[in-house]
PDB file of C-alpha atoms in Angstrom:
ATOM      1  CA  UNK A   1       0.000   0.000   0.000  1.00  0.00           C
ATOM      2  CA  UNK A   2       2.773   2.412   0.928  1.00  0.00           C
ATOM      3  CA  UNK A   3       4.757   1.590  -2.210  1.00  0.00           C
ATOM      4  CA  UNK A   4       1.713   2.136  -4.453  1.00  0.00           C
ATOM      5  CA  UNK A   5       0.492   5.240  -2.580  1.00  0.00           C
ATOM      6  CA  UNK A   6      -2.899   3.687  -1.815  1.00  0.00           C
ATOM      7  CA  UNK A   7      -5.152   3.675   1.220  1.00  0.00           C
ATOM      8  CA  UNK A   8      -7.095   0.649   2.487  1.00  0.00           C
ATOM      9  CA  UNK A   9     -10.158   1.378   0.319  1.00  0.00           C
ATOM     10  CA  UNK A  10      -8.292   1.967  -2.944  1.00  0.00           C
ATOM     11  CA  UNK A  11      -5.928  -0.955  -2.299  1.00  0.00           C
ATOM     12  CA  UNK A  12      -8.838  -3.335  -1.619  1.00  0.00           C
ATOM     13  CA  UNK A  13     -10.532  -2.270  -4.861  1.00  0.00           C
ATOM     14  CA  UNK A  14      -7.294  -2.655  -6.818  1.00  0.00           C
ATOM     15  CA  UNK A  15      -6.856  -6.293  -5.748  1.00  0.00           C
ATOM     16  CA  UNK A  16     -10.527  -7.155  -6.250  1.00  0.00           C
ATOM     17  CA  UNK A  17     -11.785  -7.266  -2.651  1.00  0.00           C
ATOM     18  CA  UNK A  18     -15.237  -5.688  -2.270  1.00  0.00           C
ATOM     19  CA  UNK A  19     -14.527  -4.017   1.086  1.00  0.00           C
ATOM     20  CA  UNK A  20     -11.497  -3.099   3.204  1.00  0.00           C
ATOM     21  CA  UNK A  21     -12.312  -5.364   6.173  1.00  0.00           C
ATOM     22  CA  UNK A  22      -9.761  -8.000   5.140  1.00  0.00           C
ATOM     23  CA  UNK A  23      -6.934  -5.488   4.789  1.00  0.00           C
ATOM     24  CA  UNK A  24      -7.935  -3.703   8.007  1.00  0.00           C
ATOM     25  CA  UNK A  25      -7.762  -6.956   9.985  1.00  0.00           C
ATOM     26  CA  UNK A  26      -4.372  -7.867   8.513  1.00  0.00           C
ATOM     27  CA  UNK A  27      -2.981  -4.461   9.528  1.00  0.00           C
ATOM     28  CA  UNK A  28      -4.662  -3.956  12.907  1.00  0.00           C
ATOM     29  CA  UNK A  29      -4.390  -7.550  14.151  1.00  0.00           C
ATOM     30  CA  UNK A  30      -0.982  -8.179  12.532  1.00  0.00           C
ATOM     31  CA  UNK A  31      -2.387 -11.253  10.823  1.00  0.00           C
ATOM     32  CA  UNK A  32      -0.592 -13.133   8.096  1.00  0.00           C
ATOM     33  CA  UNK A  33      -2.554 -12.647   4.873  1.00  0.00           C
ATOM     34  CA  UNK A  34      -4.123 -15.744   3.345  1.00  0.00           C
ATOM     35  CA  UNK A  35      -2.570 -17.237   0.241  1.00  0.00           C
ATOM     36  CA  UNK A  36      -5.664 -16.177  -1.720  1.00  0.00           C
ATOM     37  CA  UNK A  37      -5.167 -12.546  -0.696  1.00  0.00           C
ATOM     38  CA  UNK A  38      -1.456 -12.709  -1.541  1.00  0.00           C
ATOM     39  CA  UNK A  39      -2.223 -14.095  -4.984  1.00  0.00           C
ATOM     40  CA  UNK A  40      -4.721 -11.289  -5.598  1.00  0.00           C
ATOM     41  CA  UNK A  41      -2.056  -8.729  -4.698  1.00  0.00           C
ATOM     42  CA  UNK A  42       0.447 -10.283  -7.127  1.00  0.00           C
ATOM     43  CA  UNK A  43      -2.217 -10.519  -9.835  1.00  0.00           C
ATOM     44  CA  UNK A  44      -2.912  -6.792  -9.496  1.00  0.00           C
ATOM     45  CA  UNK A  45       0.715  -5.765  -8.938  1.00  0.00           C
ATOM     46  CA  UNK A  46       2.945  -8.382 -10.646  1.00  0.00           C
ATOM     47  CA  UNK A  47       6.202  -6.606  -9.835  1.00  0.00           C
ATOM     48  CA  UNK A  48       5.929  -7.830  -6.221  1.00  0.00           C
ATOM     49  CA  UNK A  49       7.392 -11.175  -5.224  1.00  0.00           C
ATOM     50  CA  UNK A  50       4.748 -13.697  -4.062  1.00  0.00           C
ATOM     51  CA  UNK A  51       7.219 -15.465  -1.766  1.00  0.00           C
ATOM     52  CA  UNK A  52       8.063 -12.151  -0.053  1.00  0.00           C
ATOM     53  CA  UNK A  53       4.386 -11.307   0.461  1.00  0.00           C
ATOM     54  CA  UNK A  54       3.744 -14.764   1.925  1.00  0.00           C
ATOM     55  CA  UNK A  55       6.765 -14.957   4.213  1.00  0.00           C
ATOM     56  CA  UNK A  56       8.555 -11.604   4.432  1.00  0.00           C
ATOM     57  CA  UNK A  57      11.731 -13.359   3.228  1.00  0.00           C
ATOM     58  CA  UNK A  58      13.827 -12.475   0.190  1.00  0.00           C
ATOM     59  CA  UNK A  59      13.354  -9.545  -2.168  1.00  0.00           C
ATOM     60  CA  UNK A  60      10.141  -7.506  -2.187  1.00  0.00           C
ATOM     61  CA  UNK A  61      10.306  -7.136  -5.973  1.00  0.00           C
ATOM     62  CA  UNK A  62      10.636  -9.820  -8.589  1.00  0.00           C
ATOM     63  CA  UNK A  63      13.685  -9.639 -10.812  1.00  0.00           C
ATOM     64  CA  UNK A  64      11.519  -9.765 -13.920  1.00  0.00           C
ATOM     65  CA  UNK A  65      11.925  -6.513 -15.846  1.00  0.00           C
ATOM     66  CA  UNK A  66       9.492  -7.098 -18.710  1.00  0.00           C
ATOM     67  CA  UNK A  67       6.252  -8.759 -17.724  1.00  0.00           C
ATOM     68  CA  UNK A  68       5.024  -9.015 -21.316  1.00  0.00           C
ATOM     69  CA  UNK A  69       8.009 -11.203 -22.194  1.00  0.00           C
ATOM     70  CA  UNK A  70       8.369 -13.034 -18.900  1.00  0.00           C
ATOM     71  CA  UNK A  71       8.270 -16.803 -18.839  1.00  0.00           C
ATOM     72  CA  UNK A  72       6.131 -18.500 -16.194  1.00  0.00           C
ATOM     73  CA  UNK A  73       8.040 -19.906 -13.234  1.00  0.00           C
ATOM     74  CA  UNK A  74       7.163 -22.650 -10.816  1.00  0.00           C
ATOM     75  CA  UNK A  75       5.267 -21.377  -7.806  1.00  0.00           C
ATOM     76  CA  UNK A  76       7.329 -21.748  -4.623  1.00  0.00           C
ATOM     77  CA  UNK A  77       6.236 -24.191  -1.963  1.00  0.00           C
ATOM     78  CA  UNK A  78       5.925 -22.621   1.473  1.00  0.00           C
ATOM     79  CA  UNK A  79       6.624 -25.024   4.318  1.00  0.00           C
ATOM     80  CA  UNK A  80       5.483 -23.876   7.780  1.00  0.00           C
ATOM     81  CA  UNK A  81       7.604 -25.550  10.438  1.00  0.00           C
ATOM     82  CA  UNK A  82       7.300 -25.582  14.246  1.00  0.00           C
ATOM     83  CA  UNK A  83      10.071 -23.495  15.823  1.00  0.00           C
ATOM     84  CA  UNK A  84      11.868 -24.600  18.981  1.00  0.00           C
ATOM     85  CA  UNK A  85      13.395 -21.388  20.318  1.00  0.00           C
ATOM     86  CA  UNK A  86      16.348 -21.271  22.700  1.00  0.00           C
ATOM     87  CA  UNK A  87      13.903 -20.811  25.557  1.00  0.00           C
ATOM     88  CA  UNK A  88      11.619 -23.689  24.510  1.00  0.00           C
ATOM     89  CA  UNK A  89      14.320 -26.338  24.338  1.00  0.00           C
ATOM     90  CA  UNK A  90      13.777 -27.694  27.860  1.00  0.00           C
ATOM     91  CA  UNK A  91      10.052 -28.040  27.179  1.00  0.00           C
ATOM     92  CA  UNK A  92      10.703 -29.745  23.854  1.00  0.00           C
ATOM     93  CA  UNK A  93      12.768 -32.457  25.567  1.00  0.00           C
ATOM     94  CA  UNK A  94       9.648 -33.465  27.487  1.00  0.00           C
ATOM     95  CA  UNK A  95       6.991 -32.726  24.866  1.00  0.00           C
ATOM     96  CA  UNK A  96       8.510 -33.640  21.505  1.00  0.00           C
ATOM     97  CA  UNK A  97       6.342 -36.771  21.204  1.00  0.00           C
ATOM     98  CA  UNK A  98       3.169 -34.989  22.328  1.00  0.00           C
ATOM     99  CA  UNK A  99       1.102 -33.672  19.419  1.00  0.00           C
ATOM    100  CA  UNK A 100      -0.745 -31.250  21.713  1.00  0.00           C
ATOM    101  CA  UNK A 101       2.551 -29.721  22.874  1.00  0.00           C
ATOM    102  CA  UNK A 102       3.906 -29.476  19.332  1.00  0.00           C
ATOM    103  CA  UNK A 103       0.749 -27.634  18.291  1.00  0.00           C
ATOM    104  CA  UNK A 104       1.539 -24.890  20.842  1.00  0.00           C
ATOM    105  CA  UNK A 105       4.879 -24.037  19.201  1.00  0.00           C
ATOM    106  CA  UNK A 106       5.045 -21.044  16.848  1.00  0.00           C
ATOM    107  CA  UNK A 107       5.703 -21.812  13.195  1.00  0.00           C
ATOM    108  CA  UNK A 108       7.986 -20.102  10.702  1.00  0.00           C
ATOM    109  CA  UNK A 109       7.924 -20.345   6.885  1.00  0.00           C
ATOM    110  CA  UNK A 110      10.575 -21.802   4.637  1.00  0.00           C
ATOM    111  CA  UNK A 111      10.546 -21.749   0.861  1.00  0.00           C
ATOM    112  CA  UNK A 112      11.392 -25.121  -0.677  1.00  0.00           C
ATOM    113  CA  UNK A 113      11.841 -25.953  -4.349  1.00  0.00           C
ATOM    114  CA  UNK A 114      10.194 -29.374  -4.149  1.00  0.00           C
ATOM    115  CA  UNK A 115       7.417 -31.035  -2.202  1.00  0.00           C
ATOM    116  CA  UNK A 116       8.808 -31.678   1.261  1.00  0.00           C
ATOM    117  CA  UNK A 117       8.620 -35.227   2.572  1.00  0.00           C
ATOM    118  CA  UNK A 118       9.228 -36.191   6.199  1.00  0.00           C
ATOM    119  CA  UNK A 119       9.021 -34.583   9.631  1.00  0.00           C
ATOM    120  CA  UNK A 120      10.491 -31.089   9.858  1.00  0.00           C
ATOM    121  CA  UNK A 121      11.303 -28.959  12.905  1.00  0.00           C
ATOM    122  CA  UNK A 122      13.222 -25.665  13.122  1.00  0.00           C
ATOM    123  CA  UNK A 123      15.643 -25.176  16.019  1.00  0.00           C
ATOM    124  CA  UNK A 124      17.097 -21.865  17.195  1.00  0.00           C
ATOM    125  CA  UNK A 125      20.789 -22.284  17.986  1.00  0.00           C
ATOM    126  CA  UNK A 126      21.956 -21.808  21.549  1.00  0.00           C
ATOM    127  CA  UNK A 127      25.623 -21.327  22.442  1.00  0.00           C
ATOM    128  CA  UNK A 128      28.836 -20.991  20.435  1.00  0.00           C
ATOM    129  CA  UNK A 129      30.030 -24.582  20.076  1.00  0.00           C
ATOM    130  CA  UNK A 130      29.644 -24.458  16.268  1.00  0.00           C
ATOM    131  CA  UNK A 131      31.209 -21.019  15.810  1.00  0.00           C
ATOM    132  CA  UNK A 132      34.782 -21.247  14.553  1.00  0.00           C
ATOM    133  CA  UNK A 133      34.756 -17.863  12.833  1.00  0.00           C
ATOM    134  CA  UNK A 134      34.623 -19.351   9.316  1.00  0.00           C
ATOM    135  CA  UNK A 135      31.868 -19.324   6.707  1.00  0.00           C
ATOM    136  CA  UNK A 136      30.872 -22.803   7.940  1.00  0.00           C
ATOM    137  CA  UNK A 137      30.076 -21.434  11.403  1.00  0.00           C
ATOM    138  CA  UNK A 138      26.634 -21.842  12.928  1.00  0.00           C
ATOM    139  CA  UNK A 139      25.967 -18.877  15.205  1.00  0.00           C
ATOM    140  CA  UNK A 140      23.833 -18.449  18.289  1.00  0.00           C
ATOM    141  CA  UNK A 141      20.388 -17.290  17.183  1.00  0.00           C
ATOM    142  CA  UNK A 142      20.575 -18.967  13.763  1.00  0.00           C
ATOM    143  CA  UNK A 143      17.478 -20.944  12.862  1.00  0.00           C
ATOM    144  CA  UNK A 144      18.042 -24.388  11.416  1.00  0.00           C
ATOM    145  CA  UNK A 145      15.489 -26.159   9.239  1.00  0.00           C
ATOM    146  CA  UNK A 146      15.862 -29.818  10.165  1.00  0.00           C
ATOM    147  CA  UNK A 147      14.438 -33.100   8.854  1.00  0.00           C
ATOM    148  CA  UNK A 148      14.158 -36.004  11.265  1.00  0.00           C
ATOM    149  CA  UNK A 149      15.993 -39.257  10.586  1.00  0.00           C
ATOM    150  CA  UNK A 150      13.750 -42.078  11.762  1.00  0.00           C
ATOM    151  CA  UNK A 151      15.299 -44.072  14.659  1.00  0.00           C
ATOM    152  CA  UNK A 152      15.437 -47.390  12.837  1.00  0.00           C
ATOM    153  CA  UNK A 153      17.713 -45.795  10.240  1.00  0.00           C
ATOM    154  CA  UNK A 154      20.359 -44.721  12.748  1.00  0.00           C
ATOM    155  CA  UNK A 155      20.014 -47.841  14.862  1.00  0.00           C
ATOM    156  CA  UNK A 156      20.615 -50.314  12.037  1.00  0.00           C
ATOM    157  CA  UNK A 157      22.844 -48.485   9.558  1.00  0.00           C
ATOM    158  CA  UNK A 158      25.421 -45.704   9.445  1.00  0.00           C
ATOM    159  CA  UNK A 159      24.423 -42.082   9.213  1.00  0.00           C
ATOM    160  CA  UNK A 160      25.610 -40.038   6.226  1.00  0.00           C
ATOM    161  CA  UNK A 161      28.033 -38.143   8.423  1.00  0.00           C
ATOM    162  CA  UNK A 162      30.061 -36.561   5.593  1.00  0.00           C
ATOM    163  CA  UNK A 163      27.028 -34.894   4.037  1.00  0.00           C
ATOM    164  CA  UNK A 164      25.201 -33.174   6.895  1.00  0.00           C
ATOM    165  CA  UNK A 165      25.450 -31.310  10.150  1.00  0.00           C
ATOM    166  CA  UNK A 166      23.060 -32.636  12.770  1.00  0.00           C
ATOM    167  CA  UNK A 167      20.708 -31.625  15.551  1.00  0.00           C
ATOM    168  CA  UNK A 168      20.685 -34.292  18.257  1.00  0.00           C
ATOM    169  CA  UNK A 169      17.907 -34.350  20.847  1.00  0.00           C
ATOM    170  CA  UNK A 170      19.747 -35.861  23.802  1.00  0.00           C
ATOM    171  CA  UNK A 171      18.626 -36.521  27.361  1.00  0.00           C
ATOM    172  CA  UNK A 172      20.951 -33.702  28.476  1.00  0.00           C
ATOM    173  CA  UNK A 173      19.792 -31.148  25.903  1.00  0.00           C
ATOM    174  CA  UNK A 174      19.526 -30.244  22.233  1.00  0.00           C
ATOM    175  CA  UNK A 175      22.912 -30.412  20.520  1.00  0.00           C
ATOM    176  CA  UNK A 176      23.982 -28.918  17.176  1.00  0.00           C
ATOM    177  CA  UNK A 177      27.048 -30.882  16.074  1.00  0.00           C
ATOM    178  CA  UNK A 178      28.942 -32.687  13.405  1.00  0.00           C
ATOM    179  CA  UNK A 179      29.160 -36.451  13.748  1.00  0.00           C
ATOM    180  CA  UNK A 180      32.625 -37.776  12.981  1.00  0.00           C
ATOM    181  CA  UNK A 181      32.033 -41.434  13.805  1.00  0.00           C
ATOM    182  CA  UNK A 182      29.015 -43.720  14.038  1.00  0.00           C
ATOM    183  CA  UNK A 183      29.670 -47.129  15.578  1.00  0.00           C
ATOM    184  CA  UNK A 184      26.622 -49.181  14.662  1.00  0.00           C
ATOM    185  CA  UNK A 185      27.793 -52.234  16.595  1.00  0.00           C
ATOM    186  CA  UNK A 186      28.355 -50.336  19.861  1.00  0.00           C
ATOM    187  CA  UNK A 187      25.397 -47.963  19.267  1.00  0.00           C
ATOM    188  CA  UNK A 188      27.490 -44.841  19.782  1.00  0.00           C
ATOM    189  CA  UNK A 189      28.256 -41.666  17.874  1.00  0.00           C
ATOM    190  CA  UNK A 190      31.170 -39.268  18.278  1.00  0.00           C
ATOM    191  CA  UNK A 191      30.073 -35.638  18.152  1.00  0.00           C
ATOM    192  CA  UNK A 192      32.334 -32.777  17.103  1.00  0.00           C
ATOM    193  CA  UNK A 193      32.129 -29.007  17.601  1.00  0.00           C
ATOM    194  CA  UNK A 194      33.609 -26.519  15.132  1.00  0.00           C
ATOM    195  CA  UNK A 195      34.722 -24.379  18.079  1.00  0.00           C
ATOM    196  CA  UNK A 196      38.048 -25.880  19.201  1.00  0.00           C
ATOM    197  CA  UNK A 197      37.276 -25.020  22.831  1.00  0.00           C
ATOM    198  CA  UNK A 198      34.843 -27.939  22.912  1.00  0.00           C
ATOM    199  CA  UNK A 199      36.219 -31.483  22.932  1.00  0.00           C
ATOM    200  CA  UNK A 200      34.864 -34.363  20.876  1.00  0.00           C
ATOM    201  CA  UNK A 201      32.544 -36.602  22.845  1.00  0.00           C
ATOM    202  CA  UNK A 202      31.273 -40.157  22.436  1.00  0.00           C
ATOM    203  CA  UNK A 203      27.612 -40.528  23.334  1.00  0.00           C
ATOM    204  CA  UNK A 204      25.384 -43.582  23.520  1.00  0.00           C
ATOM    205  CA  UNK A 205      22.447 -43.719  21.143  1.00  0.00           C
ATOM    206  CA  UNK A 206      20.363 -45.078  24.013  1.00  0.00           C
ATOM    207  CA  UNK A 207      20.437 -41.513  25.400  1.00  0.00           C
ATOM    208  CA  UNK A 208      19.331 -39.994  22.081  1.00  0.00           C
ATOM    209  CA  UNK A 209      15.655 -39.277  21.444  1.00  0.00           C
ATOM    210  CA  UNK A 210      15.841 -37.800  17.944  1.00  0.00           C
ATOM    211  CA  UNK A 211      18.401 -37.040  15.239  1.00  0.00           C
ATOM    212  CA  UNK A 212      17.843 -34.447  12.503  1.00  0.00           C
ATOM    213  CA  UNK A 213      19.733 -33.501   9.356  1.00  0.00           C
ATOM    214  CA  UNK A 214      20.317 -29.744   9.115  1.00  0.00           C
ATOM    215  CA  UNK A 215      18.748 -28.874   5.751  1.00  0.00           C
ATOM    216  CA  UNK A 216      18.927 -25.085   5.717  1.00  0.00           C
ATOM    217  CA  UNK A 217      20.187 -22.217   7.844  1.00  0.00           C
ATOM    218  CA  UNK A 218      18.261 -18.975   8.328  1.00  0.00           C
ATOM    219  CA  UNK A 219      20.287 -16.162   9.884  1.00  0.00           C
ATOM    220  CA  UNK A 220      18.755 -13.018  11.416  1.00  0.00           C
ATOM    221  CA  UNK A 221      20.257  -9.796  10.159  1.00  0.00           C
ATOM    222  CA  UNK A 222      23.003  -8.545  12.448  1.00  0.00           C
ATOM    223  CA  UNK A 223      25.116  -5.387  12.505  1.00  0.00           C
TER     224      UNK A 223
END
């Protein structure tokens, strides 16, 4: 509305909504607009990026300069994932298997380029054990999109430890680590921190509740 110089009435008319109640509620109640409303906005104003309107992530404007000559692109898939914040981690250790508890967690959107399969959770990083000052570092406050590895897969066969970083839900807490060894016979894994101040540690899989692959990292803007 600000970019187009419109008020609620003129904006509602422009996107084909008969009254301004929908827009008023979105603004006053800080609601997320429905996908239908977002699509109406993009239909009326095609220079705006649908993914940005849906999620607030990425560029506000599309990078298409000539709409008459533009080729259609695949519509992004928005995956809404429960977020375990730094402050919710203790509660998650007790409630991760409880659907009612999981439903109380806030959700955040991720854009994926294919239909997501599996169980996804986002974890907010706590601590500096994965911060070595390099571009591989995982910083406190980063949000990690994670896909669960079902227990029978890590009980009976080796994890793909060279491909992924991992989030490990352990009896003592939620750990973000690399795994440098997986002993299937002894049911142990050796976890490694990028920060050299933290020593490698062998942990028993009997003390592990869940293991996740880290699929994507979302980093808040910092100065």
